[in-house]
Amino acid sequence: MPANIVVGTQWGDEGKGKVIDILASRADVVVRSQGGNNAGHTVVNNGEVYKLHLIPSGILYPNTLCLIGAGVVLDPKDFIGELDSLAERGLETLGHLKVDPRAHIVMPWHIALDGLSEAFRGGKDIGTTKRGIGPTYMDKYERCGIRLFDLVHPEILAEKIQTTGKLKNKIITEVYGGDPFDLDAVIAEYTEYGKRLLPYMDDVSVLTFEASKSGKNIMFEGAQATLLDIDFGTYPYVTSSHPLSAGVCVGTGIGPKEITNIIGVAKAYTTRVGKGPFPTELDDETGDKIRNVGGEFGTTTGRPRRTGWFDAVIVRHSVRVNGLDSLAINKLDTLSGLDTLKICTAYKKPDGTVTEHFPPALEELDGCVPVYEEFEGFNEDISQCRTFGELPENCKKYIARLEELVGCHVSMIGVGPDRSQVIER
Ligand code: GDP
Ligand code: IMO
Ligand code: MG
């Protein structure tokens, strides 16, 4: 009963969707356990591009059961949009997609408050995706959230929208000077969403447990990434959930003993969308080149991604906090054509000491300077390579040193966006 977790090891967009899609071909069940439609996962199959936000990347296989666990925050409007766009492309979801009744619902005031609070922070905004993720998790922990169970029960939904909505309208108008919501209209709109979602509701904790006990191959699809984790990321420039491997258990409702293998996904360089520290960021022509060659523009918001060298300090941190068994390194092909490649091996602190560990606070990270090791680049087109042996010598050296620096075996190398463009070791 293999149960694999796939997690992001940097600031997101490492190509988790592609890795999940490849591994999902061998899986019976694919489970999402945290985050919401702030995620954007791209799957490319024979030139056909699918961009998924809430629905697990296993959905492209008709016999794979796709589950959305209790720890996910679900925007019903976007979710239905995703169901419809898959249906238009001939992909049926009913029957092999289930959502846990405990999953919290993103309400329209969450989206409004995400925008209003970001604007209120002025220049100190987080640069969120403005999908209402933070405010929905706030209500969950405040214990006043609306869950999928409520959404599909019109009387409960109406009562909860009236109570919570009144308070939200007060905050929106009196604190932020925004426009209130017409609660009757919200009740009408969300009741309709509830009707549509009812056939998708099922207890994901039970389904996952039963799948595990009957020897099924389970894949847990991480969204966001380690450096965006609310505790172990670059707080406060993080998301509001636990994208770590440990988050899978609480977000699905299964015990840690069910997990057999944990795979981290990284790019061969680093990117970040949104604000916050990025020690190896390249604010120059090389950074632009990586952005353009790699098509580094956000899947969810379309924002240009910030680009920089591979940072072994952050991936080493991810190897530790996730307990990684192996790494998938994507987009090695993007680095072709650069004369020199660099890897950050450690940070030099303002007092002259050197650390190999990612500092717990931004104030400590301030003034840290990356220590780099340089490598000769490669010019070959590697997109057709399918074995490690076929890679140019300089690529092999780069990967071997990267493995050594982060302390983890590289089991997969991405050489292009398509499902087939991968080297497995
Ligand atoms: P995710 O959020 O981690 O699933 O990643 P995204 O889908 O947001 O971003 C990764 C981008 O890189 C997508 O456009 C993928 O199609 C693309 N991609 C993934 N792996 C590779 C690779 O090995 N090479 C290239 N050139 N592109 C890749
Ligand atoms: P995937 O799954 C990259 C970032 C946002 C912002 C911060 C907080 O595609 O890797 P939020 O809307 O979550 O409150 O925003 O987190 N962020 C992501 N960056 N990939 C993602 O998901 C992200 N999800 C959130 O840009 O900096
Ligand atoms: Mg993404």
Short mmCIF file of C-alpha atoms and ligand atoms in Angstrom, two decimals:
data_model
loop_
_atom_site.label_atom_id
_atom_site.label_comp_id
_atom_site.label_asym_id
_atom_site.label_seq_id
_atom_site.Cartn_x
_atom_site.Cartn_y
_atom_site.Cartn_z
CA MET A 1 0.00 0.00 0.00
CA PRO A 2 2.29 2.79 -1.12
CA ALA A 3 1.12 6.19 0.09
CA ASN A 4 3.25 8.94 -1.44
CA ILE A 5 3.23 12.59 -0.50
CA VAL A 6 4.39 15.17 -3.05
CA VAL A 7 5.31 18.57 -1.56
CA GLY A 8 6.78 21.81 -2.83
CA THR A 9 10.20 22.63 -1.40
CA GLN A 10 10.60 26.26 -2.45
CA TRP A 11 7.97 29.05 -2.80
CA GLY A 12 5.52 27.14 -4.99
CA ASP A 13 5.16 26.47 -8.72
CA GLU A 14 7.92 23.86 -8.71
CA GLY A 15 5.97 21.70 -11.15
CA LYS A 16 4.11 19.64 -8.54
CA GLY A 17 1.17 19.26 -10.95
CA LYS A 18 3.40 17.60 -13.53
CA VAL A 19 5.02 15.24 -11.02
CA ILE A 20 1.62 14.30 -9.54
CA ASP A 21 0.21 13.70 -13.01
CA ILE A 22 3.11 11.36 -13.84
CA LEU A 23 2.85 9.48 -10.54
CA ALA A 24 -0.97 9.47 -10.69
CA SER A 25 -0.77 7.13 -13.69
CA ARG A 26 0.23 4.49 -11.11
CA ALA A 27 -2.09 5.68 -8.33
CA ASP A 28 -5.61 4.61 -7.46
CA VAL A 29 -6.36 7.65 -5.32
CA VAL A 30 -5.08 11.28 -5.40
CA VAL A 31 -5.80 13.49 -2.37
CA ARG A 32 -5.51 17.27 -1.80
CA SER A 33 -5.27 18.18 1.87
CA GLN A 34 -4.70 21.95 2.21
CA GLY A 35 -4.84 25.33 0.49
CA GLY A 36 -7.45 26.36 -2.02
CA ASN A 37 -7.68 27.96 -5.44
CA ASN A 38 -4.57 30.01 -4.66
CA ALA A 39 -2.82 26.96 -6.15
CA GLY A 40 -2.29 26.66 -9.88
CA HIS A 41 -1.07 23.27 -11.12
CA THR A 42 -0.22 22.75 -14.79
CA VAL A 43 -0.40 19.40 -16.53
CA VAL A 44 0.71 19.04 -20.14
CA ASN A 45 -0.18 15.93 -22.10
CA ASN A 46 0.74 15.81 -25.80
CA GLY A 47 0.51 19.59 -26.08
CA GLU A 48 -2.87 19.73 -24.27
CA VAL A 49 -2.51 22.09 -21.30
CA TYR A 50 -4.68 21.74 -18.17
CA LYS A 51 -4.52 24.32 -15.39
CA LEU A 52 -6.03 23.04 -12.17
CA HIS A 53 -6.60 25.07 -9.02
CA LEU A 54 -8.75 22.99 -6.67
CA ILE A 55 -9.24 19.68 -8.42
CA PRO A 56 -6.40 17.18 -7.88
CA SER A 57 -4.09 16.63 -10.86
CA GLY A 58 -5.12 12.95 -10.94
CA ILE A 59 -8.45 13.94 -12.53
CA LEU A 60 -7.07 13.39 -16.04
CA TYR A 61 -7.13 9.62 -15.42
CA PRO A 62 -10.77 8.43 -15.56
CA ASN A 63 -10.26 5.58 -13.09
CA THR A 64 -8.43 7.56 -10.43
CA LEU A 65 -10.41 8.55 -7.36
CA CYS A 66 -9.71 12.24 -6.59
CA LEU A 67 -10.32 13.48 -3.07
CA ILE A 68 -10.37 16.94 -1.48
CA GLY A 69 -9.79 16.72 2.24
CA ALA A 70 -11.06 18.61 5.29
CA GLY A 71 -8.04 20.93 5.37
CA VAL A 72 -8.81 22.48 1.97
CA VAL A 73 -10.71 25.78 1.67
CA LEU A 74 -13.12 25.54 -1.23
CA ASP A 75 -14.46 28.39 -3.34
CA PRO A 76 -17.65 26.79 -4.73
CA LYS A 77 -17.98 29.21 -7.63
CA ASP A 78 -14.44 28.53 -8.86
CA PHE A 79 -14.79 24.82 -8.16
CA ILE A 80 -17.91 24.63 -10.33
CA GLY A 81 -16.12 26.64 -13.02
CA GLU A 82 -13.34 24.06 -12.97
CA LEU A 83 -15.84 21.16 -13.13
CA ASP A 84 -17.52 22.80 -16.13
CA SER A 85 -14.30 23.50 -18.01
CA LEU A 86 -13.18 19.88 -17.53
CA ALA A 87 -16.61 18.69 -18.73
CA GLU A 88 -16.27 20.88 -21.85
CA ARG A 89 -13.05 19.01 -22.59
CA GLY A 90 -14.79 15.68 -22.19
CA LEU A 91 -13.56 14.90 -18.67
CA GLU A 92 -16.26 13.56 -16.37
CA THR A 93 -15.72 14.27 -12.67
CA LEU A 94 -18.89 12.95 -11.03
CA GLY A 95 -18.27 9.60 -9.39
CA HIS A 96 -14.49 9.96 -9.14
CA LEU A 97 -14.20 13.29 -7.31
CA LYS A 98 -15.21 13.71 -3.67
CA VAL A 99 -14.96 16.59 -1.17
CA ASP A 100 -14.97 16.21 2.61
CA PRO A 101 -18.02 17.79 4.32
CA ARG A 102 -15.61 19.38 6.81
CA ALA A 103 -13.87 21.51 4.15
CA HIS A 104 -14.41 25.22 4.78
CA ILE A 105 -16.13 27.33 2.14
CA VAL A 106 -14.61 30.54 0.79
CA MET A 107 -17.44 33.09 1.04
CA PRO A 108 -17.59 36.34 -0.94
CA TRP A 109 -16.66 38.40 2.12
CA HIS A 110 -13.46 36.40 2.49
CA ILE A 111 -12.42 37.48 -0.99
CA ALA A 112 -13.45 41.09 -0.29
CA LEU A 113 -11.57 41.12 3.04
CA ASP A 114 -8.45 39.62 1.41
CA GLY A 115 -8.37 42.62 -0.96
CA LEU A 116 -9.30 45.20 1.68
CA SER A 117 -6.74 44.02 4.25
CA GLU A 118 -4.00 43.88 1.60
CA ALA A 119 -4.83 47.46 0.55
CA PHE A 120 -4.86 48.52 4.23
CA ARG A 121 -1.31 47.17 4.66
CA GLY A 122 -0.18 49.59 1.96
CA GLY A 123 3.40 48.91 0.88
CA LYS A 124 3.62 46.15 3.49
CA ASP A 125 1.10 43.91 1.72
CA ILE A 126 1.82 40.17 1.45
CA GLY A 127 1.01 40.00 -2.25
CA THR A 128 -1.68 37.34 -1.77
CA THR A 129 -3.55 35.78 -4.67
CA LYS A 130 -6.67 37.62 -3.38
CA ARG A 131 -8.67 34.40 -3.43
CA GLY A 132 -9.86 34.86 0.18
CA ILE A 133 -7.59 32.11 1.52
CA GLY A 134 -6.28 33.89 4.66
CA PRO A 135 -9.72 35.20 5.77
CA THR A 136 -11.33 31.75 5.27
CA TYR A 137 -8.69 30.07 7.46
CA MET A 138 -9.11 32.91 9.99
CA ASP A 139 -12.81 32.08 10.33
CA LYS A 140 -12.04 28.38 10.58
CA TYR A 141 -9.76 29.00 13.56
CA GLU A 142 -12.15 31.63 14.96
CA ARG A 143 -14.72 28.79 14.82
CA CYS A 144 -17.29 30.70 12.81
CA GLY A 145 -16.62 29.24 9.34
CA ILE A 146 -19.13 27.77 6.91
CA ARG A 147 -18.33 24.21 5.82
CA LEU A 148 -19.38 22.12 2.85
CA PHE A 149 -21.83 20.29 5.10
CA ASP A 150 -23.56 23.63 5.81
CA LEU A 151 -23.53 24.59 2.13
CA VAL A 152 -25.58 21.56 1.13
CA HIS A 153 -28.16 22.08 3.92
CA PRO A 154 -30.14 25.21 2.92
CA GLU A 155 -31.66 25.92 6.37
CA ILE A 156 -28.29 25.69 8.13
CA LEU A 157 -26.64 27.74 5.37
CA ALA A 158 -29.22 30.56 5.53
CA GLU A 159 -28.91 30.79 9.31
CA LYS A 160 -25.10 30.84 9.23
CA ILE A 161 -24.94 33.38 6.41
CA GLN A 162 -27.29 35.70 8.31
CA THR A 163 -25.24 35.50 11.53
CA THR A 164 -21.73 35.61 10.07
CA GLY A 165 -22.67 37.88 7.18
CA LYS A 166 -23.95 40.61 9.52
CA LEU A 167 -20.63 40.71 11.34
CA LYS A 168 -18.65 40.61 8.09
CA ASN A 169 -20.70 43.49 6.66
CA LYS A 170 -20.01 45.51 9.79
CA ILE A 171 -16.25 44.91 9.46
CA ILE A 172 -16.25 45.61 5.73
CA THR A 173 -18.18 48.88 6.01
CA GLU A 174 -17.08 50.26 9.39
CA VAL A 175 -13.42 49.19 9.49
CA TYR A 176 -12.52 49.30 5.81
CA GLY A 177 -15.21 51.60 4.33
CA GLY A 178 -16.17 48.92 1.78
CA ASP A 179 -19.56 47.93 0.38
CA PRO A 180 -21.79 45.50 2.31
CA PHE A 181 -23.10 42.24 0.84
CA ASP A 182 -26.82 41.67 0.22
CA LEU A 183 -27.17 38.61 2.45
CA ASP A 184 -30.38 37.35 0.84
CA ALA A 185 -28.64 37.37 -2.53
CA VAL A 186 -25.66 35.49 -1.05
CA ILE A 187 -28.04 32.90 0.44
CA ALA A 188 -29.75 32.42 -2.93
CA GLU A 189 -26.46 32.13 -4.84
CA TYR A 190 -24.72 29.77 -2.39
CA THR A 191 -27.81 27.56 -1.98
CA GLU A 192 -27.58 26.88 -5.71
CA TYR A 193 -23.87 26.02 -5.36
CA GLY A 194 -24.80 23.63 -2.54
CA LYS A 195 -27.25 21.78 -4.80
CA ARG A 196 -24.54 21.35 -7.42
CA LEU A 197 -21.96 20.16 -4.87
CA LEU A 198 -24.14 17.70 -2.96
CA PRO A 199 -23.26 14.68 -5.16
CA TYR A 200 -19.55 15.39 -4.63
CA MET A 201 -19.70 15.29 -0.82
CA ASP A 202 -18.24 12.28 0.99
CA ASP A 203 -16.11 11.56 4.04
CA VAL A 204 -12.57 11.75 2.65
CA SER A 205 -10.99 10.56 5.90
CA VAL A 206 -13.02 7.33 5.66
CA LEU A 207 -12.41 6.92 1.91
CA THR A 208 -8.65 7.39 2.32
CA PHE A 209 -8.47 4.99 5.25
CA GLU A 210 -10.43 2.34 3.38
CA ALA A 211 -8.27 2.78 0.29
CA SER A 212 -5.16 2.37 2.40
CA LYS A 213 -6.48 -0.73 4.17
CA SER A 214 -7.42 -2.36 0.88
CA GLY A 215 -3.89 -1.92 -0.44
CA LYS A 216 -4.57 0.90 -2.91
CA ASN A 217 -1.81 3.18 -4.18
CA ILE A 218 -2.46 6.67 -2.71
CA MET A 219 -0.87 9.95 -3.76
CA PHE A 220 -1.15 13.09 -1.65
CA GLU A 221 -0.88 16.20 -3.78
CA GLY A 222 0.75 19.15 -2.03
CA ALA A 223 -0.25 22.70 -2.92
CA GLN A 224 1.88 25.78 -2.20
CA ALA A 225 5.22 24.89 -0.65
CA THR A 226 7.44 24.64 2.41
CA LEU A 227 8.66 28.26 2.37
CA LEU A 228 5.00 29.34 2.24
CA ASP A 229 4.10 27.25 5.32
CA ILE A 230 2.47 29.32 8.05
CA ASP A 231 5.07 28.16 10.63
CA PHE A 232 8.12 27.03 8.68
CA GLY A 233 7.96 29.52 5.82
CA THR A 234 9.05 33.13 5.50
CA TYR A 235 6.40 34.42 7.92
CA PRO A 236 4.46 36.69 7.46
CA TYR A 237 5.02 36.34 3.67
CA VAL A 238 3.38 32.92 3.63
CA THR A 239 0.02 31.33 3.00
CA SER A 240 -2.40 30.38 5.80
CA SER A 241 -2.13 26.59 5.72
CA HIS A 242 0.44 23.83 6.29
CA PRO A 243 1.85 22.73 2.92
CA LEU A 244 4.38 20.51 4.77
CA SER A 245 4.20 16.72 4.55
CA ALA A 246 2.87 16.65 8.12
CA GLY A 247 -0.05 18.82 7.00
CA VAL A 248 -1.33 15.91 4.91
CA CYS A 249 -2.38 13.89 7.96
CA VAL A 250 -4.42 16.64 9.66
CA GLY A 251 -5.75 17.92 6.34
CA THR A 252 -7.00 14.49 5.28
CA GLY A 253 -7.79 12.80 8.59
CA ILE A 254 -5.37 9.88 8.40
CA GLY A 255 -2.60 8.71 10.72
CA PRO A 256 1.11 9.34 9.95
CA LYS A 257 1.79 5.59 9.88
CA GLU A 258 -0.15 5.34 6.60
CA ILE A 259 2.56 7.36 4.79
CA THR A 260 5.29 5.36 3.10
CA ASN A 261 7.20 7.86 0.92
CA ILE A 262 7.68 11.63 0.76
CA ILE A 263 8.83 13.31 -2.45
CA GLY A 264 9.85 16.98 -2.59
CA VAL A 265 9.63 18.97 -5.82
CA ALA A 266 12.06 21.79 -6.65
CA LYS A 267 13.03 23.72 -9.71
CA ALA A 268 16.66 23.64 -10.85
CA TYR A 269 16.61 27.35 -9.89
CA THR A 270 14.24 29.32 -7.64
CA THR A 271 11.10 31.39 -8.25
CA ARG A 272 8.64 33.27 -6.10
CA VAL A 273 5.38 35.14 -6.74
CA GLY A 274 4.18 37.68 -4.23
CA LYS A 275 6.28 39.65 -1.78
CA GLY A 276 8.79 38.59 0.84
CA PRO A 277 12.48 37.73 1.11
CA PHE A 278 14.31 35.89 -1.67
CA PRO A 279 18.05 35.73 -0.91
CA THR A 280 19.18 34.39 -4.32
CA GLU A 281 16.93 36.67 -6.40
CA LEU A 282 18.41 37.83 -9.71
CA ASP A 283 17.44 41.37 -10.58
CA ASP A 284 19.35 41.35 -13.84
CA GLU A 285 19.49 40.00 -17.39
CA THR A 286 20.08 36.43 -16.20
CA GLY A 287 16.91 36.65 -14.07
CA ASP A 288 14.96 37.98 -17.07
CA LYS A 289 16.34 35.23 -19.27
CA ILE A 290 15.28 32.50 -16.83
CA ARG A 291 11.81 34.12 -16.55
CA ASN A 292 11.36 34.28 -20.33
CA VAL A 293 12.84 30.89 -21.22
CA GLY A 294 11.04 29.19 -18.31
CA GLY A 295 7.73 30.98 -18.95
CA GLU A 296 7.74 32.10 -15.34
CA PHE A 297 4.35 33.79 -15.08
CA GLY A 298 1.85 32.77 -12.37
CA THR A 299 -0.64 30.01 -13.23
CA THR A 300 -3.27 31.57 -10.95
CA THR A 301 -2.72 35.33 -11.18
CA GLY A 302 -0.53 35.70 -14.28
CA ARG A 303 1.98 37.79 -12.27
CA PRO A 304 5.61 37.59 -13.45
CA ARG A 305 7.49 35.28 -11.11
CA ARG A 306 10.65 36.56 -9.42
CA THR A 307 13.61 34.38 -10.41
CA GLY A 308 16.96 33.44 -8.84
CA TRP A 309 19.64 30.79 -8.39
CA PHE A 310 18.99 27.44 -6.71
CA ASP A 311 19.17 27.95 -2.96
CA ALA A 312 20.43 24.83 -1.19
CA VAL A 313 19.76 26.45 2.21
CA ILE A 314 16.01 26.53 1.64
CA VAL A 315 15.82 23.08 0.03
CA ARG A 316 17.97 21.65 2.89
CA HIS A 317 15.40 23.19 5.27
CA SER A 318 12.64 21.49 3.25
CA VAL A 319 14.43 18.13 3.29
CA ARG A 320 14.46 18.36 7.10
CA VAL A 321 10.99 19.72 7.92
CA ASN A 322 9.26 17.40 5.45
CA GLY A 323 11.39 14.31 6.08
CA LEU A 324 11.95 13.92 2.35
CA ASP A 325 12.88 10.53 0.89
CA SER A 326 13.74 11.94 -2.53
CA LEU A 327 13.61 15.01 -4.73
CA ALA A 328 12.20 15.74 -8.19
CA ILE A 329 14.14 18.57 -9.89
CA ASN A 330 12.16 20.26 -12.66
CA LYS A 331 13.06 22.68 -15.43
CA LEU A 332 16.71 21.74 -15.76
CA ASP A 333 16.14 22.44 -19.49
CA THR A 334 15.47 26.12 -18.70
CA LEU A 335 19.08 26.60 -17.58
CA SER A 336 20.51 25.64 -20.98
CA GLY A 337 22.44 28.47 -22.58
CA LEU A 338 23.75 30.11 -19.41
CA ASP A 339 27.57 30.30 -19.29
CA THR A 340 27.75 29.94 -15.53
CA LEU A 341 25.34 28.37 -13.03
CA LYS A 342 25.36 29.15 -9.33
CA ILE A 343 24.08 27.35 -6.25
CA CYS A 344 23.77 29.08 -2.89
CA THR A 345 25.36 26.74 -0.35
CA ALA A 346 25.03 28.84 2.84
CA TYR A 347 24.28 32.36 4.12
CA LYS A 348 26.90 34.72 5.48
CA LYS A 349 25.47 36.69 8.40
CA PRO A 350 26.25 40.39 9.07
CA ASP A 351 28.58 39.35 11.93
CA GLY A 352 30.68 37.33 9.46
CA THR A 353 29.56 33.88 10.62
CA VAL A 354 28.17 31.42 8.09
CA THR A 355 24.99 29.36 8.53
CA GLU A 356 23.68 26.41 6.54
CA HIS A 357 20.22 26.62 8.15
CA PHE A 358 17.36 28.87 7.11
CA PRO A 359 16.85 31.50 9.85
CA PRO A 360 13.50 31.36 11.71
CA ALA A 361 12.81 35.12 11.51
CA LEU A 362 13.03 37.64 8.70
CA GLU A 363 14.89 40.03 10.97
CA GLU A 364 17.63 37.40 11.20
CA LEU A 365 17.59 36.81 7.45
CA ASP A 366 18.02 40.54 6.84
CA GLY A 367 21.59 41.27 5.93
CA CYS A 368 22.41 37.62 5.21
CA VAL A 369 24.33 37.27 1.95
CA PRO A 370 24.25 34.06 -0.12
CA VAL A 371 27.52 32.13 -0.41
CA TYR A 372 27.72 30.75 -3.96
CA GLU A 373 29.43 27.86 -5.65
CA GLU A 374 29.84 28.28 -9.42
CA PHE A 375 29.44 25.67 -12.15
CA GLU A 376 30.16 25.67 -15.85
CA GLY A 377 26.87 25.90 -17.75
CA PHE A 378 25.63 23.78 -20.68
CA ASN A 379 24.30 24.71 -24.12
CA GLU A 380 22.75 21.45 -25.27
CA ASP A 381 19.00 21.02 -25.73
CA ILE A 382 18.27 18.39 -23.09
CA SER A 383 14.50 18.19 -23.66
CA GLN A 384 14.79 14.82 -25.44
CA CYS A 385 17.02 13.16 -22.78
CA ARG A 386 15.25 10.31 -20.98
CA THR A 387 18.12 8.78 -18.99
CA PHE A 388 20.60 10.39 -16.62
CA GLY A 389 23.44 9.06 -18.76
CA GLU A 390 22.26 11.08 -21.78
CA LEU A 391 22.61 14.40 -19.94
CA PRO A 392 25.65 16.59 -20.66
CA GLU A 393 28.49 16.17 -18.13
CA ASN A 394 27.91 19.68 -16.71
CA CYS A 395 24.26 18.84 -15.96
CA LYS A 396 25.28 15.65 -14.18
CA LYS A 397 27.83 17.56 -12.07
CA TYR A 398 25.24 20.21 -11.19
CA ILE A 399 22.68 17.60 -10.04
CA ALA A 400 25.26 15.53 -8.16
CA ARG A 401 26.50 18.56 -6.21
CA LEU A 402 22.94 19.73 -5.55
CA GLU A 403 22.13 16.32 -4.05
CA GLU A 404 25.19 16.52 -1.84
CA LEU A 405 24.38 20.04 -0.66
CA VAL A 406 20.75 19.39 0.28
CA GLY A 407 21.32 15.86 1.57
CA CYS A 408 18.71 14.13 -0.55
CA HIS A 409 18.67 11.80 -3.57
CA VAL A 410 17.28 13.23 -6.83
CA SER A 411 14.94 10.57 -8.22
CA MET A 412 13.34 12.55 -11.04
CA ILE A 413 14.56 15.28 -13.38
CA GLY A 414 12.21 17.39 -15.50
CA VAL A 415 13.49 18.35 -18.94
CA GLY A 416 10.28 19.85 -20.34
CA PRO A 417 6.64 20.53 -19.38
CA ASP A 418 5.13 17.41 -20.98
CA ARG A 419 4.28 14.31 -18.95
CA SER A 420 6.81 12.40 -21.05
CA GLN A 421 9.69 14.86 -20.50
CA VAL A 422 11.17 13.33 -17.40
CA ILE A 423 14.20 11.32 -16.37
CA GLU A 424 13.50 8.78 -13.64
CA ARG A 425 16.43 7.37 -11.68
P1 GDP B 1 2.91 23.74 -9.49
O1 GDP B 1 2.11 24.84 -8.91
O2 GDP B 1 4.00 23.29 -8.59
O3 GDP B 1 2.07 22.58 -9.98
O4 GDP B 1 3.63 24.35 -10.79
P2 GDP B 1 2.98 25.30 -11.91
O5 GDP B 1 2.17 24.48 -12.82
O6 GDP B 1 2.33 26.50 -11.29
O7 GDP B 1 4.27 25.87 -12.61
C1 GDP B 1 5.23 25.02 -13.21
C2 GDP B 1 5.37 25.39 -14.68
O8 GDP B 1 6.51 24.76 -15.20
C3 GDP B 1 4.21 24.94 -15.54
O9 GDP B 1 4.05 25.83 -16.60
C4 GDP B 1 4.68 23.57 -16.05
O10 GDP B 1 4.08 23.19 -17.27
C5 GDP B 1 6.15 23.85 -16.25
N1 GDP B 1 7.06 22.69 -16.07
C6 GDP B 1 7.01 21.70 -15.15
N2 GDP B 1 8.09 20.91 -15.25
C7 GDP B 1 8.86 21.42 -16.25
C8 GDP B 1 10.13 21.05 -16.81
O11 GDP B 1 10.79 20.11 -16.38
N3 GDP B 1 10.59 21.85 -17.83
C9 GDP B 1 9.89 22.92 -18.30
N4 GDP B 1 10.42 23.64 -19.29
N5 GDP B 1 8.70 23.27 -17.79
C10 GDP B 1 8.19 22.54 -16.78
P1 IMO B 2 1.06 26.36 -6.10
O1 IMO B 2 0.28 25.23 -5.49
C1 IMO B 2 3.11 30.17 -5.63
C2 IMO B 2 1.70 32.83 -2.45
C3 IMO B 2 1.09 34.14 -2.92
C4 IMO B 2 1.51 35.04 -1.75
C5 IMO B 2 1.34 34.11 -0.54
C6 IMO B 2 0.03 34.26 0.19
O2 IMO B 2 0.65 26.70 -7.49
O3 IMO B 2 2.52 26.17 -5.92
P2 IMO B 2 -2.45 33.48 -0.37
O4 IMO B 2 -3.35 33.85 -1.51
O5 IMO B 2 -2.17 32.03 -0.26
O6 IMO B 2 -2.90 34.07 0.94
O7 IMO B 2 -1.05 34.22 -0.73
O8 IMO B 2 1.46 32.80 -1.05
N1 IMO B 2 1.10 31.62 -3.04
C7 IMO B 2 1.66 30.90 -4.01
N2 IMO B 2 2.80 31.11 -4.72
N3 IMO B 2 2.39 29.05 -5.84
C8 IMO B 2 1.27 28.81 -5.13
O9 IMO B 2 0.59 27.65 -5.23
C9 IMO B 2 0.83 29.77 -4.19
N4 IMO B 2 -0.21 29.86 -3.35
C10 IMO B 2 -0.03 30.98 -2.64
O10 IMO B 2 1.65 34.57 -4.13
O11 IMO B 2 2.86 35.36 -1.86
MG MG B 3 1.48 26.77 -9.34
#
